CSV table of C-alpha atoms in Angstrom, one decimal:
chain,number,residue,atom,x,y,z
A,938,MET,CA,0.0,0.0,0.0
A,939,LYS,CA,1.3,3.4,-0.9
A,940,TYR,CA,0.9,6.2,1.7
A,941,LEU,CA,1.5,9.9,1.4
A,942,THR,CA,4.3,10.6,3.9
A,943,VAL,CA,3.8,13.9,5.8
A,944,THR,CA,7.5,14.5,6.3
A,945,ASP,CA,7.8,15.0,2.6
A,946,PHE,CA,5.8,18.2,3.2
A,947,ILE,CA,6.7,19.4,6.7
A,948,ASN,CA,9.9,19.7,8.8
A,949,ASN,CA,9.1,18.3,12.3
A,950,THR,CA,12.5,18.9,13.9
A,951,ASP,CA,13.4,21.1,16.9
A,952,LYS,CA,10.0,20.9,18.5
A,953,ARG,CA,8.5,23.1,15.8
A,954,ASP,CA,4.7,23.8,15.8
A,955,VAL,CA,3.5,21.9,12.7
A,956,SER,CA,-0.3,22.1,13.3
A,957,GLU,CA,-0.8,24.5,10.3
A,958,GLU,CA,1.4,22.5,8.0
A,959,ILE,CA,-0.3,19.2,8.9
A,960,GLN,CA,-3.7,20.7,8.4
A,961,LYS,CA,-2.7,21.9,5.0
A,962,VAL,CA,-1.6,18.4,4.0
A,963,ILE,CA,-4.9,17.1,5.2
A,964,ASP,CA,-6.9,19.6,3.3
A,965,SER,CA,-4.9,19.3,0.1
A,966,ASN,CA,-5.0,15.5,-0.2
A,967,PRO,CA,-8.5,14.1,0.0
A,968,ASN,CA,-9.1,10.3,0.0
A,969,ARG,CA,-5.5,9.6,0.9
A,970,THR,CA,-3.8,7.7,3.8
A,971,LEU,CA,-1.3,10.1,5.5
A,972,PHE,CA,1.7,8.3,7.0
A,973,PHE,CA,3.6,9.8,10.0
A,974,PRO,CA,7.1,8.3,10.3
A,975,ASP,CA,8.8,8.0,13.8
A,976,GLY,CA,9.4,11.3,15.4
A,977,GLU,CA,7.6,14.1,17.3
A,978,TYR,CA,4.9,16.3,15.8
A,979,TYR,CA,4.1,19.3,18.1
A,980,LEU,CA,0.7,21.0,17.8
A,981,SER,CA,-0.3,24.4,19.2
A,982,LYS,CA,-3.9,23.8,18.1
A,983,PRO,CA,-6.0,20.8,17.0
A,984,ILE,CA,-5.8,19.2,13.6
A,985,LEU,CA,-9.2,18.4,12.0
A,986,THR,CA,-10.1,15.7,9.4
A,987,PRO,CA,-13.1,16.1,7.1
A,988,ALA,CA,-16.2,13.9,7.8
A,989,ASP,CA,-17.4,14.3,4.2
A,990,PRO,CA,-16.3,11.1,2.4
A,991,LYS,CA,-15.3,13.0,-0.7
A,992,PHE,CA,-12.7,14.9,1.3
A,993,SER,CA,-11.8,12.4,4.1
A,994,VAL,CA,-8.3,11.2,5.0
A,995,SER,CA,-7.0,8.4,7.2
A,996,LEU,CA,-4.1,9.0,9.5
A,997,LYS,CA,-1.5,6.2,10.0
A,998,LEU,CA,1.3,6.6,12.5
A,999,SER,CA,4.4,4.4,12.8
A,1000,ASN,CA,4.8,2.9,16.3
A,1001,TYR,CA,7.1,5.6,17.6
A,1002,ALA,CA,5.5,8.6,15.9
A,1003,LYS,CA,4.1,11.0,18.6
A,1004,ILE,CA,1.6,13.8,18.2
A,1005,ILE,CA,2.1,16.0,21.2
A,1006,ALA,CA,0.6,19.2,22.7
A,1007,ALA,CA,3.2,22.0,22.4
A,1008,ASP,CA,4.1,24.3,25.3
A,1009,ASN,CA,1.9,27.0,23.7
A,1010,TRP,CA,-1.1,24.7,23.2
A,1011,ASN,CA,-4.1,26.9,22.7
A,1012,GLY,CA,-6.6,24.4,21.4
A,1013,ASP,CA,-10.1,23.3,22.4
A,1014,GLY,CA,-10.5,19.7,23.4
A,1015,ALA,CA,-8.5,17.0,21.6
A,1016,LEU,CA,-5.3,17.2,19.7
A,1017,VAL,CA,-7.0,15.3,16.8
A,1018,HIS,CA,-10.6,15.9,15.8
A,1019,LEU,CA,-11.7,13.1,13.4
A,1020,GLY,CA,-14.6,14.3,11.3
A,1021,GLY,CA,-14.0,17.8,12.8
A,1022,LYS,CA,-14.9,19.7,9.6
A,1023,LEU,CA,-17.2,19.3,6.6
A,1024,PHE,CA,-19.8,17.3,8.6
A,1025,ALA,CA,-21.7,14.6,6.7
A,1026,ASN,CA,-24.1,11.7,7.2
A,1027,ASP,CA,-23.0,9.5,4.4
A,1028,ILE,CA,-22.1,5.8,4.5
A,1029,ARG,CA,-22.6,5.1,0.8
A,1030,THR,CA,-19.8,7.2,-0.7
A,1031,ASP,CA,-16.3,5.7,-0.8
A,1032,GLY,CA,-14.2,7.3,2.0
A,1033,SER,CA,-16.9,7.2,4.7
A,1034,ASN,CA,-14.9,4.8,6.9
A,1035,TYR,CA,-11.7,6.8,7.6
A,1036,PHE,CA,-9.4,5.9,10.5
A,1037,PHE,CA,-6.7,6.9,12.9
A,1038,GLU,CA,-4.2,4.1,13.5
A,1039,GLY,CA,-1.0,3.5,15.5
A,1040,GLY,CA,1.5,5.7,17.2
A,1041,ILE,CA,1.3,7.9,20.4
A,1042,VAL,CA,-0.9,10.8,21.1
A,1043,ASP,CA,0.4,12.8,24.1
A,1044,GLY,CA,-1.8,15.5,25.6
A,1045,ALA,CA,1.1,16.8,27.8
A,1046,GLY,CA,-1.4,17.1,30.7
A,1047,VAL,CA,-3.4,19.9,29.0
A,1048,ALA,CA,-5.1,18.5,25.9
A,1049,ASP,CA,-7.5,15.7,25.2
A,1050,GLY,CA,-6.3,12.9,23.0
A,1051,ILE,CA,-8.6,12.1,20.1
A,1052,SER,CA,-12.3,13.1,19.5
A,1053,ILE,CA,-14.8,11.9,16.9
A,1054,ASP,CA,-16.8,15.0,16.1
A,1055,GLY,CA,-18.9,13.9,13.1
A,1056,GLY,CA,-19.5,11.4,10.4
A,1057,ARG,CA,-20.0,7.7,10.9
A,1058,GLU,CA,-18.0,4.4,10.8
A,1059,THR,CA,-14.9,6.1,12.1
A,1060,ALA,CA,-12.2,3.7,13.5
A,1061,ILE,CA,-9.5,4.3,16.1
A,1062,ARG,CA,-7.1,1.4,16.5
A,1063,ASN,CA,-3.8,0.3,18.1
A,1064,VAL,CA,-3.0,3.8,19.6
A,1065,SER,CA,-1.3,4.7,22.8
A,1066,ILE,CA,-2.9,7.9,24.3
A,1067,LYS,CA,-0.8,9.5,27.1
A,1068,HIS,CA,-1.3,12.4,29.7
A,1069,ALA,CA,-4.7,13.4,28.3
A,1070,ARG,CA,-7.5,15.0,30.2
A,1071,ILE,CA,-10.0,12.9,28.2
A,1072,GLY,CA,-8.4,10.0,26.3
A,1073,ILE,CA,-11.1,9.5,23.7
A,1074,HIS,CA,-14.3,11.6,23.3
A,1075,ILE,CA,-17.0,10.4,21.0
A,1076,LYS,CA,-19.4,13.2,20.4
A,1077,ARG,CA,-23.0,13.0,19.2
A,1078,GLY,CA,-23.0,11.3,15.8
A,1079,ALA,CA,-24.2,12.5,12.4
A,1080,ASN,CA,-27.1,10.0,12.1
A,1081,ASN,CA,-29.6,11.3,14.7
A,1082,GLY,CA,-26.9,10.9,17.3
A,1083,SER,CA,-25.5,7.6,16.0
A,1084,SER,CA,-21.7,7.7,15.5
A,1085,ASP,CA,-21.1,4.0,14.7
A,1086,ALA,CA,-17.5,4.2,15.7
A,1087,ASP,CA,-15.2,1.2,16.1
A,1088,ILE,CA,-12.4,1.5,18.8
A,1089,PHE,CA,-9.9,-1.3,19.2
A,1090,GLY,CA,-6.6,-1.9,21.0
A,1091,VAL,CA,-6.3,1.6,22.5
A,1092,ASN,CA,-4.3,2.2,25.7
A,1093,ILE,CA,-5.0,5.4,27.6
A,1094,VAL,CA,-3.1,7.1,30.4
A,1095,GLY,CA,-4.8,10.2,31.8
A,1096,ASN,CA,-3.3,13.4,33.3
A,1097,ARG,CA,-3.9,12.3,37.0
A,1098,GLN,CA,-6.4,15.1,37.7
A,1099,LEU,CA,-9.8,14.9,39.3
A,1100,ASP,CA,-11.5,15.9,36.0
A,1101,SER,CA,-9.7,13.2,34.0
A,1102,ILE,CA,-11.8,10.6,32.0
A,1103,GLY,CA,-10.5,7.7,30.0
A,1104,LEU,CA,-13.4,7.2,27.6
A,1105,LEU,CA,-16.3,9.7,27.2
A,1106,VAL,CA,-19.1,8.5,24.9
A,1107,GLU,CA,-22.0,10.8,23.8
A,1108,GLY,CA,-22.6,9.3,20.3
A,1109,TRP,CA,-24.7,6.1,19.9
A,1110,ASP,CA,-24.0,2.6,18.5
A,1111,ASN,CA,-20.2,2.2,19.0
A,1112,THR,CA,-18.0,-0.8,19.7
A,1113,PHE,CA,-15.1,-0.7,22.2
A,1114,THR,CA,-12.7,-3.7,22.4
A,1115,ASN,CA,-9.4,-4.4,24.2
A,1116,MET,CA,-8.7,-1.2,26.1
A,1117,ARG,CA,-6.5,-0.4,29.1
A,1118,ILE,CA,-7.1,2.8,31.0
A,1119,ALA,CA,-5.0,4.3,33.9
A,1120,ASP,CA,-4.3,7.6,35.7
A,1121,VAL,CA,-7.9,8.8,35.4
A,1122,PHE,CA,-10.6,9.6,38.0
A,1123,ILE,CA,-13.4,8.1,35.8
A,1124,GLY,CA,-12.5,5.2,33.6
A,1125,VAL,CA,-15.5,5.0,31.2
A,1126,TRP,CA,-18.5,7.4,31.1
A,1127,ILE,CA,-21.3,6.3,28.7
A,1128,LYS,CA,-24.0,9.0,28.0
A,1129,SER,CA,-25.6,7.1,25.1
A,1130,SER,CA,-27.1,3.8,24.1
A,1131,GLY,CA,-26.4,0.9,21.7
A,1132,ASN,CA,-22.8,0.5,22.7
A,1133,MET,CA,-20.9,-2.7,23.0
A,1134,LEU,CA,-17.9,-2.8,25.4
A,1135,ARG,CA,-15.7,-5.9,25.5
A,1136,ASN,CA,-12.5,-6.4,27.6
A,1137,ILE,CA,-12.2,-2.9,28.9
A,1138,HIS,CA,-10.0,-2.5,32.0
A,1139,PRO,CA,-9.8,0.8,33.9
A,1140,LEU,CA,-7.3,0.8,36.8
A,1141,TYR,CA,-7.3,3.5,39.5
A,1142,THR,CA,-3.8,4.7,40.0
A,1143,LEU,CA,-4.2,8.2,41.5
A,1144,ASP,CA,-3.6,9.4,45.0
A,1145,TYR,CA,-6.5,8.9,47.3
A,1146,ASP,CA,-7.8,12.5,47.4
A,1147,ASP,CA,-11.5,12.3,46.9
A,1148,TYR,CA,-11.2,8.6,46.2
A,1149,GLU,CA,-14.8,7.9,47.3
A,1150,ASN,CA,-16.0,9.6,44.2
A,1151,SER,CA,-13.9,7.7,41.7
A,1152,CYS,CA,-15.6,5.3,39.4
A,1153,GLY,CA,-14.6,2.7,36.9
A,1154,PHE,CA,-17.8,2.7,34.7
A,1155,ILE,CA,-20.7,5.1,34.7
A,1156,ASN,CA,-23.8,4.4,32.6
A,1157,ASP,CA,-26.0,7.5,32.6
A,1158,ASP,CA,-29.6,8.0,33.4
A,1159,GLN,CA,-32.2,6.8,30.9
A,1160,LYS,CA,-29.5,5.1,28.7
A,1161,PRO,CA,-30.4,1.4,28.5
A,1162,CYS,CA,-29.3,-1.1,25.9
A,1163,ASN,CA,-25.5,-1.0,26.5
A,1164,TRP,CA,-23.7,-4.3,26.7
A,1165,TYR,CA,-20.6,-5.0,28.8
A,1166,ASP,CA,-18.7,-8.2,28.3
A,1167,TYR,CA,-15.6,-9.1,30.4
A,1168,CYS,CA,-15.2,-5.5,31.6
A,1169,TYR,CA,-13.7,-5.0,35.0
A,1170,SER,CA,-13.0,-2.1,37.3
A,1171,ASP,CA,-9.7,-2.2,39.2
A,1172,GLN,CA,-9.4,-0.3,42.5
A,1173,PHE,CA,-12.0,2.4,41.8
A,1174,ALA,CA,-14.2,3.3,44.8
A,1175,THR,CA,-17.3,2.4,42.7
A,1176,GLY,CA,-16.8,-0.3,40.1
A,1177,PHE,CA,-20.0,0.1,38.0
A,1178,LEU,CA,-22.5,3.0,38.5
A,1179,LEU,CA,-25.5,1.7,36.4
A,1180,ARG,CA,-28.6,3.9,36.5
A,1181,ASP,CA,-30.7,2.0,34.1
A,1182,GLN,CA,-31.0,-1.4,32.4
A,1183,VAL,CA,-27.8,-2.7,30.9
A,1184,ALA,CA,-26.5,-6.1,30.1
A,1185,LEU,CA,-23.4,-7.3,32.1
A,1186,GLN,CA,-21.6,-10.6,31.2
A,1187,ASN,CA,-18.5,-11.8,32.9
A,1188,CYS,CA,-17.9,-8.4,34.5
A,1189,PHE,CA,-16.3,-7.9,37.9
A,1190,CYS,CA,-14.5,-5.5,40.3
A,1191,PHE,CA,-11.2,-5.6,42.2
A,1192,TRP,CA,-10.5,-3.7,45.4
């Protein structure tokens, strides 16, 4: 497979802010997979990929490529906003199922990791998210709230603050598989329905200030029809806070 290599277009040495340059590469190369070789890519503001399938791109990072919040970070939310511009509800046009794959996303304690802002069928896989306030934030989806995202093999380390959340889900109808979460106050917070979670493991690793309010999994009011399979809370004060009907299978807590 032939990728478009971003370092052919940008110079990412000496901790330069490359957010504008990466955004230009995204906007100028619709329907391409953009490859980030090993190295550090500092951002002072978020990069946004298009949700419209005619303009979408996929981002593929090598294992040691790191997207990191710069010292002058002045962004809103996540370092990477998938479907963050040119919103669309279109699964029939080629390019609707774009992805973010591989590498390291480092919020440096101030930024969120990755958000899914619009579109449908978006995938995030095999990514390490570090020092983020919110690791992954799936916002309300394009299809009457349905985002249909597929998240697999993501490891999240939060920023060790009381407002830190590993996975925050507002869009409907997503799948989450094989995730490890640490250094957060809330592991997983589900505010939608139709989600399947399998082998999700949040571990409480903070100091014990306000420990009694920490929680591994929260399933919000009036949001039934979420399925949890082999999900387990490790050392949080509350393992599962379930306010409505959900399905639990092979789930447990450690204290």
